[in-house]
Steps between C-alpha positions, in 0.01 A plus 500: 500500500430842648740654747406465860398811675661609822326370805640633829388188684684271257831688490700562178313517167813446287516143374828310536635704792506385862261669737791602733826624343693370799432145383582323176265316266529182701422680825861491628665822628662701226883526513653848527868436428576870477428557874740229612774640279454841660520356852814307413660815357418695818648218712824505298528878537441493877746213552760682295451820697532318833810319382654827391422662833651206687815519290551872551410475871757225550762701314418811705515296820848377414618857451363638831786617722511533877474874553405507869521277810224553757505346849184441705477398867835640615494618863806372685720504190517815283334448163794679339739232624297231323479705180876569507574129538310439175605809306731305267186348343361839407509548123497128423226336301217384725502159330859443617423555869524187716269581791623201705856631486389848605287355781804319643691828495219679687479224763856579609359805679457388863160661553343344187325166557359467147481692173279486192629656178257595223572618147263772383456586133557871560866428575462478878662220699299484823637343820246411772665434838395303805708612798600318816329604823734525803364377833799557730854635531822335608871575528740264323864557417471842663229612256130571543303262279129446447323164487203414279251214548719258305802572718676702228747755639455848353751785524400822671424812297322831555176378347464195722575714806227744396235238424580265791639714785376292798563137411591266791842335511614141461817372668669163532517425126776244465461343156491686169523354149578659164241499221562468123393862436768635735273560799532341843230310683461390860511125558166338418415394856582837655318680217190290569507596870534868415215492249271303736571733791438824311188364328356420844620835640314685225172342613531595868294764673785707644808275537643649180511837678699357792746254346824648370716195422481130419811299593575162342653242734564127490352241738147637462595823678416776248354804674375852444576830674285806560563874500415541871604186689842327510340155533548232238165358391590146395296370205705200388561367151200273454262758354148563627597866540143626474399328823824595677467866405145499629634369832763776487226763470305348789810480721596856415154631581440302820851479649763730349279808487422455873832380645729713285737454209809397699359210698597210272816407316333226297142397429441157346196487270559155350262302723128471453287697749798594720768765500822443696743766613865476601412497870302173438175657609225356286228741396167359389403676180151483341487399135307811397499859614178587678308776324 
């Protein structure tokens, strides 16, 4: 039988061979076992390389030493004091550092409210501080102390005097408790009154410029004093300081500024819509200052 000639429309002219080399004689895809072997070999090499890198990285990590201690966020406490408190850990392996233990040591500084310690692979132990914010001063045991929003008592230093030179005073503190970290804290109830009062004072229009002292007293008789007038402005112990301080501003503008600073010995702001003075004269006070 004569050989078939090549016909482009019919495909291959070689008898016994499939028309497409990608398929076998039965039409099924041809198997290329050599390609799969190559892929498997590449996978083994890559996995081995990654495993080796992980091993050497872990070994290098274990041998990293603390070469430097950096402190961020230090304002009221010198950063050098924090670094010196942790200097005994310098030169130790980073893997051996217990950050919880170091954090407890840092929290013994009165001005530090929280601390985050981070290990960096370049040998740096970084300490990020959150500091307490004083809102008032007081005198206890013959010493000037500062009070933060949680009622924590903070010792005076040159930095706190420089950053907070004009803080109002608090008097009448009668109950103080010791904390586990060695600090002292005002009794919970008195601390709440102090925080509520100064939060409201910070939102006033100009009362914060006039008031110089907040005095704690029992029997709902806590009061504040001003720089100019000797009068006691009685606010009580039942909160609602925002409304009472607004009444204080109205009374100051409409009465004190016109009659003078020495007219009243006491001004009672505890009652809704009325202000009473020590001479029992009731003064009708509007709820809002007229524009």
